[in-house]
Amino acid sequence: MWLEFVSKQYYIIFIFIIKKILLRVILLTFLLWNLVNIALKLGEQVSTDLTTEIISVHNTNQEDTINSSPEILNVYDTIQENTINSSLEAPLTEDEKINMKYCHEKICKFVFPYFHPEQESRANIHARLYTQLAKPINRTIVISNVGSSRVQACSKYPFDFYYDMKTFKNFYPGARFITQEKFLKWIQERKIKPTAQHFWMIQDGRKDTLSYREKKVKGLYKGVEMGRREKNRYCLDKFDLNITDYKEFHTGIKELNEFDRKVMFNLVINSLKSPPIAESDVIMILNRSPREVFPTIDKVIPYSPRIIKQSKSIINKLKPYIAIHWRMERGDPELMPQCAKRLVQTVKKIKKRYGIKNVYFASDFPLNGGKAQSQTFHQISKSHKEAIKILKQIKFDTWISLGGFSQIRNDPRYETEFKGSGIHGILDKLVCINAKYFLKGPEGCARTSSTFTSIIVEEREKLKDEYDLINVVSKW
């Protein structure tokens, strides 16, 4: 009986707990149902408001959308076409990537006049004439190195060592430029060796070392392949190119007038634009013509800011001053002492008459030791040295005594530049141009005509009135 009573008690407790749990579940269910209803009503209200707003916007813009739909379709078609074309383009090859790096195009086309004869004054003329080839044949011009008064691939220093590259580029709007250094890097980085065609530019009738190749009619002729020694002489072997052909442009005559130069220029342009020449990656030009073969460009390539700054420093130290340019190269060696005595007398008279104290002396004599300051002045005799001793009777200055290029003159990297002809020749030219009085050597004592002297005279003619120069040029 007792066990039965206990069982009933547990059963009653169990039923009570179950009822309590069920009651709570019902209450929770009721609360959740109410919350869901509230949420649904709020959602319907928001949806209705949004729908009304969207319908309003739609109705307002429907007309504009219908009117502009042809434009949208056109834009879509264009985008679709471009997308299809882009997807069809092959990825860039390794060489195309290299071309993009140096030319900003998938294909690089260069023209490189890598050798000019004559020293800086005339090489300056050649460089600006050949640069005008670039734009008509749609090629990037490679700007040659400079050094030892030359403009050619064999030289050690970049173009801007002598010249103001920025101003030079402005002479040729639309033309593209690359330095020799970057051009060489382009060749070295290429996976497939660039193709090239090689051209000589030959002035006929000169009776020089190329006389055996002389032609009587101007034109483009089959050339002779260059051997290892010749490639080394002109530094063509610096450039690892696949040269497929050698050709020669001939003037047919020795002296060219302006009309002849125009004809020659058109011949060269039309030839270089024609296949298969135009298909080559590189056109290499070796200019062996001392005289101009293309139409004249009067603007001189401006000199670098370093040279201009140095020349102004010397001019300001000296002015007013007498400038002497004595090119001994073509003078009679036996007459040198006598010529020096006559020069001393002339300078003394000028100083006394005009009250000028300072004298600047420029010469191809090796004032700095080493070689002559002209690459064509080969034999320096005792008479030349004696003439310089006599000249010391008058106190004169030179680019050396006035500290010209003192910051780089003793730098081993520039040693060869200052031991012979070089950057100091440009400095001499600028100082002579700005002199109050200018003297050059007479017949028998000196070479009486040169591009160097001619440029000095031409520039002094322009400055005469503005700067109140006493003379343009006189011989002693």
CSV table of C-alpha atoms in Angstrom, one decimal:
chain,number,residue,atom,x,y,z
A,1,MET,CA,0.0,0.0,0.0
A,2,TRP,CA,2.8,2.3,0.9
A,3,LEU,CA,4.5,1.7,-2.5
A,4,GLU,CA,1.3,2.3,-4.4
A,5,PHE,CA,0.9,5.6,-2.5
A,6,VAL,CA,4.5,6.7,-3.4
A,7,SER,CA,3.9,5.8,-7.1
A,8,LYS,CA,0.8,7.9,-7.2
A,9,GLN,CA,2.6,10.9,-5.7
A,10,TYR,CA,5.4,10.7,-8.4
A,11,TYR,CA,2.8,10.4,-11.1
A,12,ILE,CA,1.0,13.5,-10.0
A,13,ILE,CA,4.3,15.5,-9.8
A,14,PHE,CA,5.2,14.3,-13.3
A,15,ILE,CA,1.8,15.3,-14.8
A,16,PHE,CA,2.2,18.7,-13.1
A,17,ILE,CA,5.6,19.3,-14.6
A,18,ILE,CA,4.4,18.3,-18.1
A,19,LYS,CA,1.5,20.7,-18.0
A,20,LYS,CA,3.7,23.5,-16.9
A,21,ILE,CA,6.1,22.9,-19.8
A,22,LEU,CA,3.2,22.7,-22.3
A,23,LEU,CA,1.8,25.9,-21.0
A,24,ARG,CA,5.1,27.7,-21.5
A,25,VAL,CA,5.5,26.3,-25.0
A,26,ILE,CA,2.0,27.6,-25.9
A,27,LEU,CA,2.7,31.1,-24.5
A,28,LEU,CA,6.0,31.3,-26.4
A,29,THR,CA,4.3,30.1,-29.6
A,30,PHE,CA,1.7,32.8,-29.2
A,31,LEU,CA,4.3,35.5,-28.7
A,32,LEU,CA,6.3,34.4,-31.8
A,33,TRP,CA,3.2,34.3,-33.9
A,34,ASN,CA,2.3,37.9,-32.9
A,35,LEU,CA,5.9,39.1,-33.7
A,36,VAL,CA,5.8,37.5,-37.1
A,37,ASN,CA,2.5,39.2,-37.9
A,38,ILE,CA,3.8,42.6,-36.9
A,39,ALA,CA,7.0,42.1,-39.0
A,40,LEU,CA,4.9,41.1,-42.1
A,41,LYS,CA,2.7,44.1,-41.8
A,42,LEU,CA,5.7,46.4,-41.6
A,43,GLY,CA,7.3,44.7,-44.6
A,44,GLU,CA,4.2,45.1,-46.7
A,45,GLN,CA,4.1,48.8,-45.9
A,46,VAL,CA,7.8,49.4,-46.8
A,47,SER,CA,7.3,47.3,-50.0
A,48,THR,CA,4.3,49.3,-51.0
A,49,ASP,CA,6.1,52.6,-50.5
A,50,LEU,CA,9.2,51.5,-52.5
A,51,THR,CA,7.1,50.1,-55.3
A,52,THR,CA,5.2,53.4,-55.6
A,53,GLU,CA,8.5,55.3,-55.7
A,54,ILE,CA,10.1,52.9,-58.2
A,55,ILE,CA,7.0,53.1,-60.5
A,56,SER,CA,7.1,56.9,-60.3
A,57,VAL,CA,10.8,57.0,-61.3
A,58,HIS,CA,10.2,54.5,-64.0
A,59,ASN,CA,7.3,56.6,-65.4
A,60,THR,CA,9.4,59.7,-65.3
A,61,ASN,CA,12.4,58.2,-67.1
A,62,GLN,CA,10.7,55.8,-69.5
A,63,GLU,CA,10.6,58.3,-72.4
A,64,ASP,CA,14.3,59.2,-72.0
A,65,THR,CA,15.2,55.5,-71.8
A,66,ILE,CA,13.3,54.7,-75.0
A,67,ASN,CA,14.9,57.7,-76.8
A,68,SER,CA,18.4,56.9,-75.7
A,69,SER,CA,18.2,53.2,-76.3
A,70,PRO,CA,19.8,53.4,-79.9
A,71,GLU,CA,22.9,55.1,-78.4
A,72,ILE,CA,23.1,52.5,-75.6
A,73,LEU,CA,22.9,49.8,-78.3
A,74,ASN,CA,25.7,51.5,-80.3
A,75,VAL,CA,27.9,51.8,-77.3
A,76,TYR,CA,27.2,48.2,-76.4
A,77,ASP,CA,28.1,47.0,-79.9
A,78,THR,CA,31.3,49.0,-79.9
A,79,ILE,CA,32.4,47.6,-76.5
A,80,GLN,CA,31.4,44.1,-77.6
A,81,GLU,CA,33.5,44.5,-80.8
A,82,ASN,CA,36.5,45.9,-78.9
A,83,THR,CA,36.2,43.1,-76.3
A,84,ILE,CA,36.2,40.5,-79.1
A,85,ASN,CA,39.2,42.1,-80.8
A,86,SER,CA,41.2,42.3,-77.6
A,87,SER,CA,40.5,38.7,-76.8
A,88,LEU,CA,41.8,37.7,-80.2
A,89,GLU,CA,45.1,39.6,-79.7
A,90,ALA,CA,48.1,37.3,-78.9
A,91,PRO,CA,50.1,38.1,-75.8
A,92,LEU,CA,53.2,40.1,-76.3
A,93,THR,CA,56.4,38.2,-77.1
A,94,GLU,CA,59.6,38.7,-75.1
A,95,ASP,CA,61.0,41.0,-77.8
A,96,GLU,CA,57.8,43.0,-78.1
A,97,LYS,CA,58.0,43.6,-74.3
A,98,ILE,CA,61.6,44.8,-74.7
A,99,ASN,CA,60.5,47.0,-77.6
A,100,MET,CA,57.7,48.5,-75.5
A,101,LYS,CA,60.3,49.3,-72.8
A,102,TYR,CA,62.5,51.3,-75.2
A,103,CYS,CA,60.2,52.5,-78.0
A,104,HIS,CA,56.7,52.4,-76.3
A,105,GLU,CA,55.6,50.4,-79.3
A,106,LYS,CA,55.6,46.7,-80.2
A,107,ILE,CA,58.0,47.3,-83.1
A,108,CYS,CA,61.2,49.4,-82.8
A,109,LYS,CA,62.6,51.1,-85.9
A,110,PHE,CA,65.9,53.0,-85.6
A,111,VAL,CA,68.2,55.1,-87.8
A,112,PHE,CA,71.7,55.5,-86.5
A,113,PRO,CA,74.2,57.9,-88.2
A,114,TYR,CA,77.1,56.4,-86.1
A,115,PHE,CA,80.1,58.1,-87.7
A,116,HIS,CA,80.8,61.6,-88.9
A,117,PRO,CA,84.1,62.9,-90.3
A,118,GLU,CA,85.8,66.0,-89.2
A,119,GLN,CA,86.2,67.6,-85.8
A,120,GLU,CA,83.5,69.1,-83.5
A,121,SER,CA,82.7,72.3,-85.5
A,122,ARG,CA,81.9,70.4,-88.7
A,123,ALA,CA,80.6,67.3,-86.9
A,124,ASN,CA,78.1,69.7,-85.3
A,125,ILE,CA,76.8,70.5,-88.8
A,126,HIS,CA,76.6,66.8,-89.8
A,127,ALA,CA,74.8,65.8,-86.6
A,128,ARG,CA,72.0,68.3,-87.1
A,129,LEU,CA,71.6,67.5,-90.9
A,130,TYR,CA,71.3,63.7,-90.4
A,131,THR,CA,68.9,64.1,-87.5
A,132,GLN,CA,66.3,65.5,-90.0
A,133,LEU,CA,66.1,62.0,-91.5
A,134,ALA,CA,64.2,60.5,-88.6
A,135,LYS,CA,60.8,62.0,-89.0
A,136,PRO,CA,60.3,61.5,-92.8
A,137,ILE,CA,61.2,57.8,-92.5
A,138,ASN,CA,59.3,57.4,-89.2
A,139,ARG,CA,62.2,56.0,-87.2
A,140,THR,CA,63.8,56.9,-83.9
A,141,ILE,CA,67.1,58.6,-84.3
A,142,VAL,CA,70.0,57.2,-82.2
A,143,ILE,CA,72.1,60.1,-80.9
A,144,SER,CA,75.8,59.2,-81.1
A,145,ASN,CA,78.4,59.6,-78.3
A,146,VAL,CA,80.9,62.4,-78.3
A,147,GLY,CA,84.5,62.9,-77.2
A,148,SER,CA,88.0,64.1,-78.4
A,149,SER,CA,86.2,66.7,-80.5
A,150,ARG,CA,84.3,64.0,-82.5
A,151,VAL,CA,80.6,62.9,-82.8
A,152,GLN,CA,80.7,59.2,-83.4
A,153,ALA,CA,80.0,55.8,-81.9
A,154,CYS,CA,83.7,55.2,-81.0
A,155,SER,CA,83.6,58.2,-78.6
A,156,LYS,CA,83.4,57.7,-74.8
A,157,TYR,CA,80.9,60.2,-73.5
A,158,PRO,CA,77.1,60.8,-74.0
A,159,PHE,CA,75.9,63.4,-76.3
A,160,ASP,CA,75.0,65.8,-73.5
A,161,PHE,CA,78.7,66.0,-72.5
A,162,TYR,CA,79.0,68.5,-75.3
A,163,TYR,CA,75.5,69.6,-76.2
A,164,ASP,CA,72.2,70.7,-74.7
A,165,MET,CA,70.1,67.7,-75.5
A,166,LYS,CA,66.8,69.2,-74.4
A,167,THR,CA,67.1,72.3,-76.6
A,168,PHE,CA,68.4,70.1,-79.5
A,169,LYS,CA,65.3,68.0,-79.4
A,170,ASN,CA,63.1,71.1,-79.7
A,171,PHE,CA,64.7,71.7,-83.1
A,172,TYR,CA,62.9,68.6,-84.5
A,173,PRO,CA,59.3,68.6,-83.2
A,174,GLY,CA,57.7,65.2,-83.6
A,175,ALA,CA,61.0,63.3,-84.0
A,176,ARG,CA,61.9,60.5,-81.5
A,177,PHE,CA,65.3,60.2,-79.9
A,178,ILE,CA,67.3,57.6,-78.0
A,179,THR,CA,70.8,57.7,-76.7
A,180,GLN,CA,73.6,55.4,-77.9
A,181,GLU,CA,73.7,53.9,-74.4
A,182,LYS,CA,70.0,52.9,-74.4
A,183,PHE,CA,70.2,51.7,-78.0
A,184,LEU,CA,73.0,49.4,-77.0
A,185,LYS,CA,71.0,48.1,-74.1
A,186,TRP,CA,68.0,47.4,-76.4
A,187,ILE,CA,70.3,45.3,-78.6
A,188,GLN,CA,71.7,43.4,-75.7
A,189,GLU,CA,68.3,42.6,-74.2
A,190,ARG,CA,66.7,41.4,-77.4
A,191,LYS,CA,66.2,37.6,-77.6
A,192,ILE,CA,66.3,37.7,-81.4
A,193,LYS,CA,69.2,39.6,-82.9
A,194,PRO,CA,67.8,42.8,-84.6
A,195,THR,CA,68.1,43.0,-88.4
A,196,ALA,CA,70.0,45.9,-90.0
A,197,GLN,CA,71.0,47.4,-93.3
A,198,HIS,CA,74.3,49.4,-93.6
A,199,PHE,CA,74.8,52.5,-95.7
A,200,TRP,CA,77.9,54.5,-96.6
A,201,MET,CA,77.5,58.2,-97.5
A,202,ILE,CA,80.3,59.0,-100.0
A,203,GLN,CA,81.2,62.3,-101.5
A,204,ASP,CA,82.7,61.5,-105.0
A,205,GLY,CA,85.5,63.4,-106.7
A,206,ARG,CA,87.6,63.9,-103.6
A,207,LYS,CA,90.5,61.7,-104.6
A,208,ASP,CA,90.8,60.2,-101.1
A,209,THR,CA,91.0,56.6,-99.8
A,210,LEU,CA,87.5,55.8,-101.2
A,211,SER,CA,88.4,57.0,-104.8
A,212,TYR,CA,88.4,53.4,-106.0
A,213,ARG,CA,84.6,53.2,-105.2
A,214,GLU,CA,83.9,56.5,-107.0
A,215,LYS,CA,80.7,56.9,-109.1
A,216,LYS,CA,79.9,59.5,-111.7
A,217,VAL,CA,76.1,59.6,-111.1
A,218,LYS,CA,74.4,60.2,-107.8
A,219,GLY,CA,72.4,57.3,-106.6
A,220,LEU,CA,72.2,54.2,-104.4
A,221,TYR,CA,74.6,51.4,-105.2
A,222,LYS,CA,75.5,47.9,-104.1
A,223,GLY,CA,78.1,48.2,-101.3
A,224,VAL,CA,80.9,46.0,-100.0
A,225,GLU,CA,80.6,44.0,-96.9
A,226,MET,CA,82.8,45.4,-94.1
A,227,GLY,CA,85.5,43.1,-92.7
A,228,ARG,CA,86.4,42.6,-89.1
A,229,ARG,CA,89.2,45.3,-89.1
A,230,GLU,CA,87.0,47.9,-90.7
A,231,LYS,CA,84.1,47.2,-88.3
A,232,ASN,CA,86.5,47.6,-85.5
A,233,ARG,CA,87.9,50.9,-86.9
A,234,TYR,CA,84.4,52.5,-87.0
A,235,CYS,CA,83.2,50.7,-83.9
A,236,LEU,CA,80.4,48.9,-85.8
A,237,ASP,CA,81.4,45.8,-83.9
A,238,LYS,CA,80.0,47.3,-80.7
A,239,PHE,CA,76.5,46.5,-81.9
A,240,ASP,CA,75.5,42.9,-82.2
A,241,LEU,CA,73.3,43.3,-85.3
A,242,ASN,CA,72.3,40.9,-88.1
A,243,ILE,CA,73.4,43.1,-91.0
A,244,THR,CA,71.7,41.7,-94.1
A,245,ASP,CA,73.0,44.1,-96.7
A,246,TYR,CA,75.6,46.8,-97.4
A,247,LYS,CA,74.8,49.7,-99.8
A,248,GLU,CA,76.3,53.1,-100.7
A,249,PHE,CA,74.8,56.5,-101.4
A,250,HIS,CA,77.0,58.5,-103.9
A,251,THR,CA,76.9,62.2,-104.6
A,252,GLY,CA,78.4,61.7,-108.1
A,253,ILE,CA,80.0,65.1,-107.9
A,254,LYS,CA,82.4,66.8,-105.4
A,255,GLU,CA,80.7,70.1,-104.8
A,256,LEU,CA,77.0,70.2,-104.1
A,257,ASN,CA,74.8,73.3,-104.3
A,258,GLU,CA,71.6,73.7,-102.3
A,259,PHE,CA,69.6,72.1,-105.2
A,260,ASP,CA,71.9,69.1,-105.3
A,261,ARG,CA,71.5,68.7,-101.6
A,262,LYS,CA,67.7,68.6,-101.8
A,263,VAL,CA,67.9,66.0,-104.6
A,264,MET,CA,70.3,63.9,-102.5
A,265,PHE,CA,68.0,64.2,-99.4
A,266,ASN,CA,65.0,63.1,-101.4
A,267,LEU,CA,67.0,60.2,-102.8
A,268,VAL,CA,68.0,59.0,-99.4
A,269,ILE,CA,64.5,59.4,-97.8
A,270,ASN,CA,62.7,57.6,-100.6
A,271,SER,CA,65.3,54.8,-100.6
A,272,LEU,CA,65.1,54.3,-96.8
A,273,LYS,CA,61.3,54.2,-96.9
A,274,SER,CA,61.2,51.5,-99.6
A,275,PRO,CA,61.1,47.7,-99.0
A,276,PRO,CA,63.1,45.7,-98.1
A,277,ILE,CA,65.1,48.5,-96.4
A,278,ALA,CA,62.1,49.8,-94.6
A,279,GLU,CA,61.5,46.3,-93.1
A,280,SER,CA,64.9,46.3,-91.2
A,281,ASP,CA,64.9,47.0,-87.5
A,282,VAL,CA,67.9,49.3,-87.8
A,283,ILE,CA,69.5,51.5,-90.5
A,284,MET,CA,73.2,52.2,-89.8
A,285,ILE,CA,74.8,55.1,-91.6
A,286,LEU,CA,78.5,55.7,-91.9
A,287,ASN,CA,79.0,59.3,-93.2
A,288,ARG,CA,82.3,59.6,-95.1
A,289,SER,CA,81.4,62.9,-96.7
A,290,PRO,CA,83.3,65.9,-95.2
A,291,ARG,CA,80.9,68.4,-96.8
A,292,GLU,CA,77.2,68.7,-96.4
A,293,VAL,CA,75.1,66.4,-98.6
A,294,PHE,CA,71.7,67.5,-97.2
A,295,PRO,CA,70.0,70.9,-97.2
A,296,THR,CA,71.6,73.4,-94.8
A,297,ILE,CA,70.3,73.9,-91.2
A,298,ASP,CA,71.7,77.1,-89.8
A,299,LYS,CA,70.9,76.6,-86.2
A,300,VAL,CA,74.0,75.3,-84.3
A,301,ILE,CA,73.4,72.5,-81.8
A,302,PRO,CA,73.6,74.5,-78.5
A,303,TYR,CA,76.3,73.5,-76.1
A,304,SER,CA,75.7,72.0,-72.7
A,305,PRO,CA,75.0,74.2,-69.6
A,306,ARG,CA,78.4,73.1,-68.1
A,307,ILE,CA,80.3,74.5,-71.1
A,308,ILE,CA,78.2,77.7,-71.3
A,309,LYS,CA,78.7,78.3,-67.6
A,310,GLN,CA,82.5,77.8,-67.9
A,311,SER,CA,82.8,80.2,-70.9
A,312,LYS,CA,80.8,82.9,-69.1
A,313,SER,CA,83.1,82.6,-66.1
A,314,ILE,CA,86.2,83.1,-68.2
A,315,ILE,CA,84.7,85.9,-70.3
A,316,ASN,CA,83.7,87.8,-67.2
A,317,LYS,CA,87.2,87.5,-65.7
A,318,LEU,CA,88.9,88.8,-68.9
A,319,LYS,CA,86.6,91.4,-70.5
A,320,PRO,CA,87.5,93.5,-72.3
A,321,TYR,CA,90.1,91.4,-74.0
A,322,ILE,CA,92.0,90.5,-77.2
A,323,ALA,CA,91.5,86.9,-78.4
A,324,ILE,CA,94.1,85.2,-80.6
A,325,HIS,CA,93.4,82.0,-82.6
A,326,TRP,CA,96.6,80.6,-84.0
A,327,ARG,CA,96.1,77.3,-85.9
A,328,MET,CA,99.7,76.3,-86.6
A,329,GLU,CA,98.8,73.1,-88.4
A,330,ARG,CA,99.2,74.4,-92.0
A,331,GLY,CA,101.8,77.0,-91.3
A,332,ASP,CA,105.4,76.8,-92.5
A,333,PRO,CA,107.4,75.4,-89.5
A,334,GLU,CA,110.4,77.5,-90.5
A,335,LEU,CA,108.3,80.7,-90.3
A,336,MET,CA,106.9,80.1,-86.8
A,337,PRO,CA,109.4,82.2,-84.8
A,338,GLN,CA,109.1,85.1,-87.2
A,339,CYS,CA,105.3,84.8,-87.1
A,340,ALA,CA,105.4,84.9,-83.3
A,341,LYS,CA,107.5,88.1,-83.2
A,342,ARG,CA,105.1,89.8,-85.6
A,343,LEU,CA,102.1,88.7,-83.4
A,344,VAL,CA,103.8,90.2,-80.3
A,345,GLN,CA,104.2,93.5,-82.1
A,346,THR,CA,100.6,93.5,-83.3
A,347,VAL,CA,99.2,92.8,-79.8
A,348,LYS,CA,101.3,95.5,-78.2
A,349,LYS,CA,99.9,98.1,-80.7
A,350,ILE,CA,96.3,97.0,-80.1
A,351,LYS,CA,96.7,97.2,-76.4
A,352,LYS,CA,98.2,100.6,-76.5
A,353,ARG,CA,95.6,102.0,-79.0
A,354,TYR,CA,92.5,100.7,-77.3
A,355,GLY,CA,93.7,100.4,-73.7
A,356,ILE,CA,93.0,96.6,-73.5
A,357,LYS,CA,95.1,94.8,-71.0
A,358,ASN,CA,94.0,91.1,-71.2
A,359,VAL,CA,94.8,88.6,-73.9
A,360,TYR,CA,93.4,85.2,-74.5
A,361,PHE,CA,95.3,82.7,-76.5
A,362,ALA,CA,93.7,79.7,-78.3
A,363,SER,CA,95.8,77.3,-80.4
A,364,ASP,CA,96.1,73.8,-81.7
A,365,PHE,CA,99.5,73.7,-80.0
A,366,PRO,CA,99.4,71.3,-77.0
A,367,LEU,CA,99.3,73.9,-74.3
A,368,ASN,CA,98.3,71.2,-71.8
A,369,GLY,CA,101.1,68.8,-72.9
A,370,GLY,CA,100.3,65.6,-74.7
A,371,LYS,CA,98.9,65.7,-78.2
A,372,ALA,CA,98.1,68.7,-80.3
A,373,GLN,CA,94.6,70.2,-79.9
A,374,SER,CA,93.8,69.2,-83.5
A,375,GLN,CA,93.7,65.6,-84.7
A,376,THR,CA,95.2,66.6,-88.0
A,377,PHE,CA,98.2,68.4,-86.5
A,378,HIS,CA,100.8,65.6,-86.4
A,379,GLN,CA,104.3,67.1,-86.4
A,380,ILE,CA,105.2,69.6,-83.7
A,381,SER,CA,108.7,70.9,-84.4
A,382,LYS,CA,111.3,72.8,-82.4
A,383,SER,CA,110.2,75.9,-84.3
A,384,HIS,CA,106.6,75.6,-83.1
A,385,LYS,CA,107.9,75.4,-79.5
A,386,GLU,CA,110.2,78.3,-80.0
A,387,ALA,CA,107.3,80.4,-81.3
A,388,ILE,CA,105.3,79.8,-78.1
A,389,LYS,CA,108.3,80.9,-76.0
A,390,ILE,CA,108.6,84.1,-78.0
A,391,LEU,CA,104.9,84.7,-77.5
A,392,LYS,CA,105.3,84.7,-73.8
A,393,GLN,CA,106.8,88.2,-74.1
A,394,ILE,CA,103.2,89.3,-73.9
A,395,LYS,CA,101.2,88.1,-70.9
A,396,PHE,CA,98.4,86.0,-72.1
A,397,ASP,CA,95.8,83.6,-70.5
A,398,THR,CA,94.5,80.3,-71.8
A,399,TRP,CA,91.7,78.0,-70.7
A,400,ILE,CA,94.3,76.2,-68.5
A,401,SER,CA,95.6,79.3,-66.7
A,402,LEU,CA,92.0,80.4,-66.0
A,403,GLY,CA,91.0,77.1,-64.5
A,404,GLY,CA,88.8,75.8,-67.3
A,405,PHE,CA,87.0,72.6,-66.3
A,406,SER,CA,89.1,72.3,-63.2
A,407,GLN,CA,86.4,70.1,-61.6
A,408,ILE,CA,86.9,67.3,-64.2
A,409,ARG,CA,90.2,68.1,-65.8
A,410,ASN,CA,92.2,65.9,-63.4
A,411,ASP,CA,89.6,63.1,-63.2
A,412,PRO,CA,91.1,59.9,-64.7
A,413,ARG,CA,87.8,59.3,-66.5
A,414,TYR,CA,88.4,62.4,-68.7
A,415,GLU,CA,92.2,62.2,-69.0
A,416,THR,CA,92.2,61.5,-72.8
A,417,GLU,CA,89.7,64.4,-73.4
A,418,PHE,CA,92.1,67.0,-72.1
A,419,LYS,CA,95.3,65.5,-73.5
A,420,GLY,CA,94.4,66.3,-77.1
A,421,SER,CA,91.5,68.0,-78.9
A,422,GLY,CA,88.3,68.0,-76.9
A,423,ILE,CA,85.8,69.9,-74.9
A,424,HIS,CA,88.2,72.8,-74.3
A,425,GLY,CA,88.2,73.5,-78.0
A,426,ILE,CA,84.5,74.4,-77.7
A,427,LEU,CA,85.5,76.7,-74.8
A,428,ASP,CA,88.1,78.4,-76.9
A,429,LYS,CA,85.5,79.0,-79.6
A,430,LEU,CA,83.0,80.7,-77.2
A,431,VAL,CA,85.7,82.9,-75.6
A,432,CYS,CA,87.0,84.0,-79.0
A,433,ILE,CA,83.5,84.9,-80.2
A,434,ASN,CA,83.0,87.3,-77.3
A,435,ALA,CA,86.4,89.1,-77.5
A,436,LYS,CA,86.6,92.8,-77.9
A,437,TYR,CA,89.2,92.3,-80.6
A,438,PHE,CA,89.9,89.1,-82.5
A,439,LEU,CA,93.1,88.0,-84.4
A,440,LYS,CA,93.7,85.0,-86.6
A,441,GLY,CA,96.9,83.9,-88.3
A,442,PRO,CA,98.0,85.1,-91.7
A,443,GLU,CA,99.0,83.1,-94.8
A,444,GLY,CA,102.3,81.1,-94.2
A,445,CYS,CA,101.9,81.3,-90.4
A,446,ALA,CA,98.7,79.4,-90.0
A,447,ARG,CA,95.8,77.6,-91.6
A,448,THR,CA,93.8,80.6,-92.8
A,449,SER,CA,90.4,79.0,-93.2
A,450,SER,CA,88.6,76.4,-91.2
A,451,THR,CA,85.0,75.7,-90.0
A,452,PHE,CA,86.2,76.6,-86.4
A,453,THR,CA,87.3,80.1,-87.5
A,454,SER,CA,84.4,80.6,-89.8
A,455,ILE,CA,81.9,80.0,-87.0
A,456,ILE,CA,83.8,82.5,-84.8
A,457,VAL,CA,83.6,85.1,-87.5
A,458,GLU,CA,79.9,84.5,-88.3
A,459,GLU,CA,78.9,84.8,-84.7
A,460,ARG,CA,81.0,88.0,-84.2
A,461,GLU,CA,79.3,89.5,-87.2
A,462,LYS,CA,76.0,89.0,-85.4
A,463,LEU,CA,77.3,90.5,-82.1
A,464,LYS,CA,79.3,93.4,-83.4
A,465,ASP,CA,76.8,96.2,-83.0
A,466,GLU,CA,75.1,94.8,-79.9
A,467,TYR,CA,78.3,94.4,-77.9
A,468,ASP,CA,80.3,97.2,-79.6
A,469,LEU,CA,83.1,95.0,-80.8
A,470,ILE,CA,86.1,96.8,-82.2
A,471,ASN,CA,86.5,94.4,-85.1
A,472,VAL,CA,85.1,91.1,-86.4
A,473,VAL,CA,88.4,89.6,-87.4
A,474,SER,CA,91.9,90.8,-88.4
A,475,LYS,CA,95.2,89.1,-89.3
A,476,TRP,CA,98.4,90.0,-87.6
